[in-house]
Tab-separated table of N, CA and C in Angstrom:
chain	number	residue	atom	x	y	z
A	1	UNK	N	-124.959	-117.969	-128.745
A	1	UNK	CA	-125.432	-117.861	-127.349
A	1	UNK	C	-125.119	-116.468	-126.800
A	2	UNK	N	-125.909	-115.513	-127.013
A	2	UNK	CA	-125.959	-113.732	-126.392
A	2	UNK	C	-126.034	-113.984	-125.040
A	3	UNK	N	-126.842	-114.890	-124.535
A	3	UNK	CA	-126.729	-114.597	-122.999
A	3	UNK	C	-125.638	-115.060	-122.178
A	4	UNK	N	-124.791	-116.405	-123.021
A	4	UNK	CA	-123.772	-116.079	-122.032
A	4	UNK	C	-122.077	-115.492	-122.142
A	5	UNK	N	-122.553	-115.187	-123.636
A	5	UNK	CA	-122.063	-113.891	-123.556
A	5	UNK	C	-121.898	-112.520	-122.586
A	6	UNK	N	-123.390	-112.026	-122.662
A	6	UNK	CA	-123.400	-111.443	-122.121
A	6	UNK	C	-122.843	-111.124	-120.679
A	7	UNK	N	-123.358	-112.626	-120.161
A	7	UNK	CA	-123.205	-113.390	-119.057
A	7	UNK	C	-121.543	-112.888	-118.403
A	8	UNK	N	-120.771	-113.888	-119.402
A	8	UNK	CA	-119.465	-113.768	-119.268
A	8	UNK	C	-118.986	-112.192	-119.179
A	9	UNK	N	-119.954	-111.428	-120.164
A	9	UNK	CA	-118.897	-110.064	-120.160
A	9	UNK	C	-119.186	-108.791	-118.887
A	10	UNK	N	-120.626	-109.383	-118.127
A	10	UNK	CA	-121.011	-108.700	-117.258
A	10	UNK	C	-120.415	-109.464	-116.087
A	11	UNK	N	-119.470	-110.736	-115.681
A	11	UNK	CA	-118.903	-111.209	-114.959
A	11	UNK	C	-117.240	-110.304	-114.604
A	12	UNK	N	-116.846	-110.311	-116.058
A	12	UNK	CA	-115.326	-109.527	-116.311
A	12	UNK	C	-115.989	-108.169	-115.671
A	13	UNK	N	-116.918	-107.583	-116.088
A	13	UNK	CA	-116.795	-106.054	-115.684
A	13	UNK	C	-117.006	-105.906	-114.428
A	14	UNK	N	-117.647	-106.973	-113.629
A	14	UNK	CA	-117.621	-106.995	-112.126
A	14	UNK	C	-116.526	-107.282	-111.891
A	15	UNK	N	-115.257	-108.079	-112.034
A	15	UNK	CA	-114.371	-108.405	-111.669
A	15	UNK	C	-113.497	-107.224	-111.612
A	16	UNK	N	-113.079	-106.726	-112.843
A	16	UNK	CA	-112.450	-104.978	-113.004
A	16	UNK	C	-113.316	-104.037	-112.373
A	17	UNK	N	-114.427	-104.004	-111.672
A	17	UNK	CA	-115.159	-102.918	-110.596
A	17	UNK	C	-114.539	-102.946	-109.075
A	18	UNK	N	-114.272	-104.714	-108.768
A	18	UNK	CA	-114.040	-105.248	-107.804
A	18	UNK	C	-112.686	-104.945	-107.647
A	19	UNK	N	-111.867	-104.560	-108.665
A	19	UNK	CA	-110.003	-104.998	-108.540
A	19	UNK	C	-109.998	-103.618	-108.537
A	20	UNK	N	-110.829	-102.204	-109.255
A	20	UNK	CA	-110.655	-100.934	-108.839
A	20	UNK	C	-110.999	-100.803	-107.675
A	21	UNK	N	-112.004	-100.956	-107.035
A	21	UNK	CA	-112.495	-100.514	-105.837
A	21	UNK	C	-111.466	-101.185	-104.730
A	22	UNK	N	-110.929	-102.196	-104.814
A	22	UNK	CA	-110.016	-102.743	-103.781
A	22	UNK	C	-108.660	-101.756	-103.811
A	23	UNK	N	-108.296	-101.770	-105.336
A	23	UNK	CA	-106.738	-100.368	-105.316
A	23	UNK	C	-107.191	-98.979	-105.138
A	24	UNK	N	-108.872	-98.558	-104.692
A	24	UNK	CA	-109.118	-97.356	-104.221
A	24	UNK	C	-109.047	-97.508	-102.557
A	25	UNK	N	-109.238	-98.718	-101.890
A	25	UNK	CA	-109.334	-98.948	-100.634
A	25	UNK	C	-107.796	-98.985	-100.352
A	26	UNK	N	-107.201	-99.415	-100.895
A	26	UNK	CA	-105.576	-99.379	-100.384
A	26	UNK	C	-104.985	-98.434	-100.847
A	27	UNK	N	-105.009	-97.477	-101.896
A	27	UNK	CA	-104.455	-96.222	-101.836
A	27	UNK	C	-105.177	-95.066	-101.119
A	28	UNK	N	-105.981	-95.376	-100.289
A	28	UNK	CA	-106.732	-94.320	-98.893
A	28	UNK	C	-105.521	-94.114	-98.348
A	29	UNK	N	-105.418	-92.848	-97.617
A	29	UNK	CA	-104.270	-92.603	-96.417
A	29	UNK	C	-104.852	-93.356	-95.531
């Protein structure tokens, strides 16, 4: 099953986009 694979691995990389962009919002002055 490739798609939910895929599925799953384009879920994780949103999740690690989401958890950088939140520790770029809190390390702002």
């Amino acid at each position: 099953m490739p798609g939910v694979i895929s599925a799953s691995k384009v879920a994780a990389e949103n999740r690690e986009r989401q958890r950088a962009n939140r520790n770029d919002f809190l390390s702002m002055p």
